[in-house]
Amino acid sequence: MANKKKRRWLKILIIVGVICIIGVFVAVNMSKNRDRSTEVMVKKTKRGRLVETIPGTGRVQPEVQVNISANVSGKITGLFVEEGEFAHKGDLLITLDKERYSAVVEQAESGLKSAQAALKKSRSELKRTSQLFKQGGASEADRESAEADLQYRNAEVESSKAYLKQANDDYNKTSIYSPMDGIVSIIYKELGEMALGAQYQQDIILIVADLSKMEVEVEVDESDIINVSLSDTAKVDIDAYPDTTFRGVVREIAHTATTRGLGTSEEMTNFEVNITLLDVPASLRPGMSATADIITEVREDALYLPIQCVVLKYPLKEEKSGEEEAEESQATENTTSEDEMDEDETEKEMIEVVFRVEEGTAKQVAVATGISSDTDIEIISGLEEGDKIVSGPFRTLSQRLEDGDSVKEKKRSDRKRDSNSEDTSDDE
């Protein structure tokens, strides 16, 4: 009897033990399921002013500058300005050796006098021949020959005048004057050096620039240039003025691209954009490095969120009724393999989406985006103001997170720790 009671109690204890073990197992699993929620960072959509900018890098230069070169060749015998000196329009800048050109002028003057004397003699000869012809002392041929000689002498005089004019012009070009008011920004040659005069290739002696009107010439990527327009405003940062941002206006946009590294992996295609500076400090110098942010669009009441919230994902499959599925199945059987390939390609197209947090669950939402700043992007449709949107971590958002996943918001201390660990893993 006692043994039976012991066995009965033993069975009860075993059953109770099994029930406890099952309870512990279920509790552990439930705890694990709760812990499986993905920790994410969350941002709310906001309304406010959003500014889209396009960056560009370049250098400061005068809006107007003139390269001063010689139109005739000669040794530099006079240099009457120094770098940084102001020159008025019409001031003498440079003189070249005049001796050879002076001799040519004298030769041309002598040639003109000779031609004029020959013309005078030809006129007298024609007059005398005409009188003899009337008296019968000269033939018609003699008179025509005298007239032809007069025409020839006239042509010689005109040619001599033109030659003298050219000689004087070359002589005058040995003195070079400033074509505008401005600063002599750079001098390339010294006294005694040769200036090579050429009609189609400049041999620059110095540069005169108007430093009161300065601009920044920047290069803009070909993918952004279509958004830049004349008169767009810009914020310009010049390396020499680290604590100052200058205002500017787009004055000119190049119509032809500048390509570097053509045919290599580092090939770049940019367009030059000239931005007029509205505030020009007296110490600003040509050649200073600068960066510009060209403001292309401004929205005063835009719905926006951090740009990292928007990722590319495949669209969700829409739920369909049994009747619709049957119709689709029948249509699929009747399609050709080519149609199936086209459909597969269409399904592979990704769209812009965000993950909206609803009661601890991430819901994939397709959105239409507009302009963007360096940090934020405009949401045209798909969201409302105040929606909670997953903003990171980036790896979780772009690769791991799926529609319907359970999520929980990270604390600030966890965000800092995770961002540091992500940076470390990326470096590795």
PDB file of C-alpha atoms in Angstrom, residues 10-249:
ATOM      1  CA  LEU A  10       6.250  10.187  -7.840  1.00  0.00           C
ATOM      2  CA  LYS A  11       4.044  10.368 -10.934  1.00  0.00           C
ATOM      3  CA  ILE A  12       2.473  13.604  -9.712  1.00  0.00           C
ATOM      4  CA  LEU A  13       5.890  15.137  -9.100  1.00  0.00           C
ATOM      5  CA  ILE A  14       7.066  14.080 -12.560  1.00  0.00           C
ATOM      6  CA  ILE A  15       3.970  15.593 -14.214  1.00  0.00           C
ATOM      7  CA  VAL A  16       4.367  18.817 -12.241  1.00  0.00           C
ATOM      8  CA  GLY A  17       8.042  18.933 -13.188  1.00  0.00           C
ATOM      9  CA  VAL A  18       7.288  18.460 -16.874  1.00  0.00           C
ATOM     10  CA  ILE A  19       4.641  21.204 -16.726  1.00  0.00           C
ATOM     11  CA  CYS A  20       7.157  23.555 -15.064  1.00  0.00           C
ATOM     12  CA  ILE A  21       9.786  22.796 -17.676  1.00  0.00           C
ATOM     13  CA  ILE A  22       7.286  23.438 -20.486  1.00  0.00           C
ATOM     14  CA  GLY A  23       6.266  26.707 -18.807  1.00  0.00           C
ATOM     15  CA  VAL A  24       9.858  27.835 -18.493  1.00  0.00           C
ATOM     16  CA  PHE A  25      10.504  26.909 -22.127  1.00  0.00           C
ATOM     17  CA  VAL A  26       7.448  28.879 -23.312  1.00  0.00           C
ATOM     18  CA  ALA A  27       8.432  31.859 -21.190  1.00  0.00           C
ATOM     19  CA  VAL A  28      11.962  31.825 -22.569  1.00  0.00           C
ATOM     20  CA  ASN A  29      10.650  31.652 -26.141  1.00  0.00           C
ATOM     21  CA  MET A  30       8.253  34.522 -25.526  1.00  0.00           C
ATOM     22  CA  SER A  31      11.088  36.543 -24.057  1.00  0.00           C
ATOM     23  CA  LYS A  32      13.247  35.763 -27.083  1.00  0.00           C
ATOM     24  CA  ASN A  33      10.453  36.784 -29.431  1.00  0.00           C
ATOM     25  CA  ARG A  34      10.149  40.054 -27.610  1.00  0.00           C
ATOM     26  CA  ASP A  35      13.925  40.526 -27.863  1.00  0.00           C
ATOM     27  CA  ARG A  36      13.837  39.856 -31.614  1.00  0.00           C
ATOM     28  CA  SER A  37      12.406  43.340 -32.236  1.00  0.00           C
ATOM     29  CA  THR A  38      14.890  45.292 -34.351  1.00  0.00           C
ATOM     30  CA  GLU A  39      16.297  48.393 -32.689  1.00  0.00           C
ATOM     31  CA  VAL A  40      16.026  51.400 -34.975  1.00  0.00           C
ATOM     32  CA  MET A  41      16.407  55.168 -34.909  1.00  0.00           C
ATOM     33  CA  VAL A  42      13.239  57.140 -35.614  1.00  0.00           C
ATOM     34  CA  LYS A  43      12.585  60.623 -36.993  1.00  0.00           C
ATOM     35  CA  LYS A  44       9.312  62.492 -37.466  1.00  0.00           C
ATOM     36  CA  THR A  45       8.293  64.188 -40.698  1.00  0.00           C
ATOM     37  CA  LYS A  46       8.239  67.984 -40.411  1.00  0.00           C
ATOM     38  CA  ARG A  47       7.113  71.014 -42.366  1.00  0.00           C
ATOM     39  CA  GLY A  48       9.355  73.980 -43.015  1.00  0.00           C
ATOM     40  CA  ARG A  49      11.721  75.747 -45.390  1.00  0.00           C
ATOM     41  CA  LEU A  50      13.767  73.471 -47.641  1.00  0.00           C
ATOM     42  CA  VAL A  51      16.570  74.770 -49.859  1.00  0.00           C
ATOM     43  CA  GLU A  52      18.084  72.741 -52.707  1.00  0.00           C
ATOM     44  CA  THR A  53      21.691  73.610 -53.569  1.00  0.00           C
ATOM     45  CA  ILE A  54      24.241  72.416 -56.117  1.00  0.00           C
ATOM     46  CA  PRO A  55      27.931  72.499 -55.147  1.00  0.00           C
ATOM     47  CA  GLY A  56      30.857  73.666 -57.239  1.00  0.00           C
ATOM     48  CA  THR A  57      34.553  74.364 -56.696  1.00  0.00           C
ATOM     49  CA  GLY A  58      36.779  76.856 -58.481  1.00  0.00           C
ATOM     50  CA  ARG A  59      38.765  80.075 -58.172  1.00  0.00           C
ATOM     51  CA  VAL A  60      38.257  83.799 -57.855  1.00  0.00           C
ATOM     52  CA  GLN A  61      38.914  85.900 -60.945  1.00  0.00           C
ATOM     53  CA  PRO A  62      38.055  89.401 -62.235  1.00  0.00           C
ATOM     54  CA  GLU A  63      34.930  89.744 -64.348  1.00  0.00           C
ATOM     55  CA  VAL A  64      36.916  91.871 -66.788  1.00  0.00           C
ATOM     56  CA  GLN A  65      40.632  91.520 -67.459  1.00  0.00           C
ATOM     57  CA  VAL A  66      42.722  92.274 -70.553  1.00  0.00           C
ATOM     58  CA  ASN A  67      45.832  90.435 -71.659  1.00  0.00           C
ATOM     59  CA  ILE A  68      48.282  93.056 -72.914  1.00  0.00           C
ATOM     60  CA  SER A  69      50.517  91.841 -75.740  1.00  0.00           C
ATOM     61  CA  ALA A  70      52.395  93.408 -78.644  1.00  0.00           C
ATOM     62  CA  ASN A  71      51.076  93.557 -82.209  1.00  0.00           C
ATOM     63  CA  VAL A  72      54.619  94.001 -83.543  1.00  0.00           C
ATOM     64  CA  SER A  73      57.843  92.313 -82.519  1.00  0.00           C
ATOM     65  CA  GLY A  74      60.589  94.161 -80.713  1.00  0.00           C
ATOM     66  CA  LYS A  75      62.757  94.442 -77.642  1.00  0.00           C
ATOM     67  CA  ILE A  76      61.058  95.962 -74.586  1.00  0.00           C
ATOM     68  CA  THR A  77      62.755  99.307 -73.973  1.00  0.00           C
ATOM     69  CA  GLY A  78      60.292 100.782 -71.491  1.00  0.00           C
ATOM     70  CA  LEU A  79      58.065  99.238 -68.773  1.00  0.00           C
ATOM     71  CA  PHE A  80      56.246 102.052 -66.951  1.00  0.00           C
ATOM     72  CA  VAL A  81      54.086 100.136 -64.433  1.00  0.00           C
ATOM     73  CA  GLU A  82      54.586  97.671 -61.594  1.00  0.00           C
ATOM     74  CA  GLU A  83      52.447  94.808 -60.327  1.00  0.00           C
ATOM     75  CA  GLY A  84      49.594  96.075 -58.158  1.00  0.00           C
ATOM     76  CA  GLU A  85      49.778  99.597 -59.628  1.00  0.00           C
ATOM     77  CA  PHE A  86      46.576 101.242 -60.862  1.00  0.00           C
ATOM     78  CA  ALA A  87      46.550 102.215 -64.525  1.00  0.00           C
ATOM     79  CA  HIS A  88      44.100 104.644 -66.103  1.00  0.00           C
ATOM     80  CA  LYS A  89      42.708 104.141 -69.568  1.00  0.00           C
ATOM     81  CA  GLY A  90      45.220 105.629 -72.052  1.00  0.00           C
ATOM     82  CA  ASP A  91      48.237 105.452 -69.728  1.00  0.00           C
ATOM     83  CA  LEU A  92      51.503 104.388 -71.404  1.00  0.00           C
ATOM     84  CA  LEU A  93      52.428 100.890 -70.234  1.00  0.00           C
ATOM     85  CA  ILE A  94      55.185  99.592 -72.526  1.00  0.00           C
ATOM     86  CA  THR A  95      57.481 100.808 -75.310  1.00  0.00           C
ATOM     87  CA  LEU A  96      59.335  98.625 -77.810  1.00  0.00           C
ATOM     88  CA  ASP A  97      62.482  99.335 -79.795  1.00  0.00           C
ATOM     89  CA  LYS A  98      61.426 101.904 -82.428  1.00  0.00           C
ATOM     90  CA  GLU A  99      64.575 102.141 -84.558  1.00  0.00           C
ATOM     91  CA  ARG A 100      63.646  99.613 -87.221  1.00  0.00           C
ATOM     92  CA  TYR A 101      60.080 100.889 -87.502  1.00  0.00           C
ATOM     93  CA  SER A 102      61.286 104.491 -87.692  1.00  0.00           C
ATOM     94  CA  ALA A 103      63.532 103.561 -90.633  1.00  0.00           C
ATOM     95  CA  VAL A 104      60.609 101.897 -92.396  1.00  0.00           C
ATOM     96  CA  VAL A 105      58.523 105.069 -91.980  1.00  0.00           C
ATOM     97  CA  GLU A 106      61.298 107.187 -93.477  1.00  0.00           C
ATOM     98  CA  GLN A 107      61.624 104.767 -96.376  1.00  0.00           C
ATOM     99  CA  ALA A 108      57.872 104.889 -96.966  1.00  0.00           C
ATOM    100  CA  GLU A 109      57.863 108.692 -96.889  1.00  0.00           C
ATOM    101  CA  SER A 110      60.698 108.783 -99.432  1.00  0.00           C
ATOM    102  CA  GLY A 111      58.868 106.335-101.661  1.00  0.00           C
ATOM    103  CA  LEU A 112      55.740 108.483-101.554  1.00  0.00           C
ATOM    104  CA  LYS A 113      57.674 111.613-102.532  1.00  0.00           C
ATOM    105  CA  SER A 114      59.245 109.759-105.461  1.00  0.00           C
ATOM    106  CA  ALA A 115      55.850 108.498-106.627  1.00  0.00           C
ATOM    107  CA  GLN A 116      54.328 111.983-106.348  1.00  0.00           C
ATOM    108  CA  ALA A 117      57.201 113.462-108.421  1.00  0.00           C
ATOM    109  CA  ALA A 118      56.712 110.799-111.090  1.00  0.00           C
ATOM    110  CA  LEU A 119      52.999 111.586-111.143  1.00  0.00           C
ATOM    111  CA  LYS A 120      53.672 115.275-111.618  1.00  0.00           C
ATOM    112  CA  LYS A 121      56.027 114.499-114.502  1.00  0.00           C
ATOM    113  CA  SER A 122      53.442 112.173-116.076  1.00  0.00           C
ATOM    114  CA  ARG A 123      50.778 114.881-115.989  1.00  0.00           C
ATOM    115  CA  SER A 124      53.090 117.336-117.748  1.00  0.00           C
ATOM    116  CA  GLU A 125      53.962 114.722-120.367  1.00  0.00           C
ATOM    117  CA  LEU A 126      50.273 114.030-121.049  1.00  0.00           C
ATOM    118  CA  LYS A 127      49.563 117.744-121.394  1.00  0.00           C
ATOM    119  CA  ARG A 128      52.415 118.219-123.871  1.00  0.00           C
ATOM    120  CA  THR A 129      51.433 115.118-125.895  1.00  0.00           C
ATOM    121  CA  SER A 130      47.805 116.278-126.092  1.00  0.00           C
ATOM    122  CA  GLN A 131      48.856 119.686-127.537  1.00  0.00           C
ATOM    123  CA  LEU A 132      51.096 118.014-130.120  1.00  0.00           C
ATOM    124  CA  PHE A 133      48.273 115.642-131.065  1.00  0.00           C
ATOM    125  CA  LYS A 134      45.987 118.608-131.785  1.00  0.00           C
ATOM    126  CA  GLN A 135      48.700 120.181-133.960  1.00  0.00           C
ATOM    127  CA  GLY A 136      49.387 116.885-135.719  1.00  0.00           C
ATOM    128  CA  GLY A 137      52.810 116.497-134.167  1.00  0.00           C
ATOM    129  CA  ALA A 138      51.897 113.344-132.179  1.00  0.00           C
ATOM    130  CA  SER A 139      49.957 110.240-133.019  1.00  0.00           C
ATOM    131  CA  GLU A 140      46.930 108.762-131.264  1.00  0.00           C
ATOM    132  CA  ALA A 141      49.132 106.004-129.874  1.00  0.00           C
ATOM    133  CA  ASP A 142      51.449 108.579-128.259  1.00  0.00           C
ATOM    134  CA  ARG A 143      48.507 110.264-126.535  1.00  0.00           C
ATOM    135  CA  GLU A 144      47.071 106.952-125.238  1.00  0.00           C
ATOM    136  CA  SER A 145      50.507 105.919-123.962  1.00  0.00           C
ATOM    137  CA  ALA A 146      50.787 109.206-122.019  1.00  0.00           C
ATOM    138  CA  GLU A 147      47.331 108.670-120.478  1.00  0.00           C
ATOM    139  CA  ALA A 148      48.222 105.108-119.419  1.00  0.00           C
ATOM    140  CA  ASP A 149      51.435 106.322-117.824  1.00  0.00           C
ATOM    141  CA  LEU A 150      49.472 108.911-115.829  1.00  0.00           C
ATOM    142  CA  GLN A 151      47.125 106.223-114.489  1.00  0.00           C
ATOM    143  CA  TYR A 152      50.088 104.045-113.530  1.00  0.00           C
ATOM    144  CA  ARG A 153      51.742 106.941-111.646  1.00  0.00           C
ATOM    145  CA  ASN A 154      48.470 107.631-109.817  1.00  0.00           C
ATOM    146  CA  ALA A 155      48.360 103.992-108.688  1.00  0.00           C
ATOM    147  CA  GLU A 156      51.965 104.228-107.500  1.00  0.00           C
ATOM    148  CA  VAL A 157      51.104 107.231-105.344  1.00  0.00           C
ATOM    149  CA  GLU A 158      48.120 105.416-103.763  1.00  0.00           C
ATOM    150  CA  SER A 159      50.273 102.359-103.067  1.00  0.00           C
ATOM    151  CA  SER A 160      52.981 104.514-101.498  1.00  0.00           C
ATOM    152  CA  LYS A 161      50.410 106.209 -99.263  1.00  0.00           C
ATOM    153  CA  ALA A 162      49.104 102.829 -98.093  1.00  0.00           C
ATOM    154  CA  TYR A 163      52.627 101.604 -97.387  1.00  0.00           C
ATOM    155  CA  LEU A 164      53.362 104.767 -95.389  1.00  0.00           C
ATOM    156  CA  LYS A 165      50.121 104.331 -93.447  1.00  0.00           C
ATOM    157  CA  GLN A 166      51.062 100.771 -92.510  1.00  0.00           C
ATOM    158  CA  ALA A 167      54.588 101.851 -91.543  1.00  0.00           C
ATOM    159  CA  ASN A 168      53.200 104.577 -89.282  1.00  0.00           C
ATOM    160  CA  ASP A 169      50.758 102.113 -87.740  1.00  0.00           C
ATOM    161  CA  ASP A 170      53.545  99.641 -86.947  1.00  0.00           C
ATOM    162  CA  TYR A 171      55.611 102.477 -85.507  1.00  0.00           C
ATOM    163  CA  ASN A 172      52.739 103.621 -83.283  1.00  0.00           C
ATOM    164  CA  LYS A 173      52.246 100.066 -82.045  1.00  0.00           C
ATOM    165  CA  THR A 174      55.656 100.148 -80.431  1.00  0.00           C
ATOM    166  CA  SER A 175      53.942 102.207 -77.710  1.00  0.00           C
ATOM    167  CA  ILE A 176      51.319 100.181 -75.814  1.00  0.00           C
ATOM    168  CA  TYR A 177      48.637 101.972 -73.758  1.00  0.00           C
ATOM    169  CA  SER A 178      46.149 100.729 -71.163  1.00  0.00           C
ATOM    170  CA  PRO A 179      42.756  99.946 -72.759  1.00  0.00           C
ATOM    171  CA  MET A 180      40.867 100.328 -69.458  1.00  0.00           C
ATOM    172  CA  ASP A 181      41.021 101.489 -65.856  1.00  0.00           C
ATOM    173  CA  GLY A 182      42.374  98.700 -63.687  1.00  0.00           C
ATOM    174  CA  ILE A 183      45.093  97.104 -61.627  1.00  0.00           C
ATOM    175  CA  VAL A 184      48.199  95.602 -63.209  1.00  0.00           C
ATOM    176  CA  SER A 185      47.653  92.139 -61.732  1.00  0.00           C
ATOM    177  CA  ILE A 186      50.717  90.390 -63.185  1.00  0.00           C
ATOM    178  CA  ILE A 187      53.762  91.197 -65.353  1.00  0.00           C
ATOM    179  CA  TYR A 188      55.305  88.348 -67.341  1.00  0.00           C
ATOM    180  CA  LYS A 189      58.278  90.085 -69.006  1.00  0.00           C
ATOM    181  CA  GLU A 190      61.160  92.338 -68.020  1.00  0.00           C
ATOM    182  CA  LEU A 191      63.066  95.185 -69.671  1.00  0.00           C
ATOM    183  CA  GLY A 192      65.270  93.949 -72.505  1.00  0.00           C
ATOM    184  CA  GLU A 193      63.174  90.843 -73.263  1.00  0.00           C
ATOM    185  CA  MET A 194      61.682  90.301 -76.692  1.00  0.00           C
ATOM    186  CA  ALA A 195      57.981  90.771 -77.276  1.00  0.00           C
ATOM    187  CA  LEU A 196      56.805  88.513 -80.088  1.00  0.00           C
ATOM    188  CA  GLY A 197      54.132  90.299 -82.051  1.00  0.00           C
ATOM    189  CA  ALA A 198      51.620  87.946 -83.655  1.00  0.00           C
ATOM    190  CA  GLN A 199      48.172  88.404 -85.074  1.00  0.00           C
ATOM    191  CA  TYR A 200      46.725  85.032 -84.018  1.00  0.00           C
ATOM    192  CA  GLN A 201      48.884  83.996 -81.037  1.00  0.00           C
ATOM    193  CA  GLN A 202      49.360  86.236 -78.028  1.00  0.00           C
ATOM    194  CA  ASP A 203      52.670  86.716 -76.292  1.00  0.00           C
ATOM    195  CA  ILE A 204      51.289  88.225 -73.088  1.00  0.00           C
ATOM    196  CA  ILE A 205      53.438  90.903 -71.447  1.00  0.00           C
ATOM    197  CA  LEU A 206      51.121  91.855 -68.563  1.00  0.00           C
ATOM    198  CA  ILE A 207      47.472  91.762 -67.469  1.00  0.00           C
ATOM    199  CA  VAL A 208      45.260  94.683 -66.502  1.00  0.00           C
ATOM    200  CA  ALA A 209      42.175  93.705 -64.453  1.00  0.00           C
ATOM    201  CA  ASP A 210      39.219  95.485 -62.891  1.00  0.00           C
ATOM    202  CA  LEU A 211      39.375  94.137 -59.337  1.00  0.00           C
ATOM    203  CA  SER A 212      36.278  96.066 -58.251  1.00  0.00           C
ATOM    204  CA  LYS A 213      34.104  93.454 -60.002  1.00  0.00           C
ATOM    205  CA  MET A 214      35.079  89.915 -59.071  1.00  0.00           C
ATOM    206  CA  GLU A 215      33.549  86.528 -59.797  1.00  0.00           C
ATOM    207  CA  VAL A 216      34.070  82.887 -58.942  1.00  0.00           C
ATOM    208  CA  GLU A 217      34.423  80.424 -61.808  1.00  0.00           C
ATOM    209  CA  VAL A 218      33.326  77.007 -60.535  1.00  0.00           C
ATOM    210  CA  GLU A 219      32.878  73.619 -62.162  1.00  0.00           C
ATOM    211  CA  VAL A 220      29.493  71.889 -61.814  1.00  0.00           C
ATOM    212  CA  ASP A 221      28.909  68.203 -62.521  1.00  0.00           C
ATOM    213  CA  GLU A 222      27.086  67.406 -65.764  1.00  0.00           C
ATOM    214  CA  SER A 223      24.267  65.665 -63.861  1.00  0.00           C
ATOM    215  CA  ASP A 224      23.496  68.884 -61.941  1.00  0.00           C
ATOM    216  CA  ILE A 225      24.022  71.562 -64.598  1.00  0.00           C
ATOM    217  CA  ILE A 226      20.483  71.271 -66.025  1.00  0.00           C
ATOM    218  CA  ASN A 227      19.120  72.562 -62.704  1.00  0.00           C
ATOM    219  CA  VAL A 228      21.278  75.720 -62.729  1.00  0.00           C
ATOM    220  CA  SER A 229      19.800  78.887 -64.255  1.00  0.00           C
ATOM    221  CA  LEU A 230      21.034  82.426 -64.866  1.00  0.00           C
ATOM    222  CA  SER A 231      20.418  84.775 -61.907  1.00  0.00           C
ATOM    223  CA  ASP A 232      20.327  81.906 -59.392  1.00  0.00           C
ATOM    224  CA  THR A 233      21.708  83.076 -56.061  1.00  0.00           C
ATOM    225  CA  ALA A 234      24.706  81.376 -54.481  1.00  0.00           C
ATOM    226  CA  LYS A 235      26.591  81.157 -51.209  1.00  0.00           C
ATOM    227  CA  VAL A 236      30.348  81.371 -51.744  1.00  0.00           C
ATOM    228  CA  ASP A 237      33.046  80.323 -49.286  1.00  0.00           C
ATOM    229  CA  ILE A 238      36.599  81.505 -49.983  1.00  0.00           C
ATOM    230  CA  ASP A 239      39.438  79.640 -48.274  1.00  0.00           C
ATOM    231  CA  ALA A 240      41.215  82.881 -47.369  1.00  0.00           C
ATOM    232  CA  TYR A 241      38.114  84.064 -45.440  1.00  0.00           C
ATOM    233  CA  PRO A 242      37.190  81.057 -43.263  1.00  0.00           C
ATOM    234  CA  ASP A 243      34.553  82.866 -41.181  1.00  0.00           C
ATOM    235  CA  THR A 244      32.782  84.699 -44.021  1.00  0.00           C
ATOM    236  CA  THR A 245      30.178  83.562 -46.543  1.00  0.00           C
ATOM    237  CA  PHE A 246      29.808  85.781 -49.620  1.00  0.00           C
ATOM    238  CA  ARG A 247      26.662  86.287 -51.667  1.00  0.00           C
ATOM    239  CA  GLY A 248      26.727  85.784 -55.434  1.00  0.00           C
ATOM    240  CA  VAL A 249      24.568  85.561 -58.558  1.00  0.00           C
TER     241      VAL A 249
END
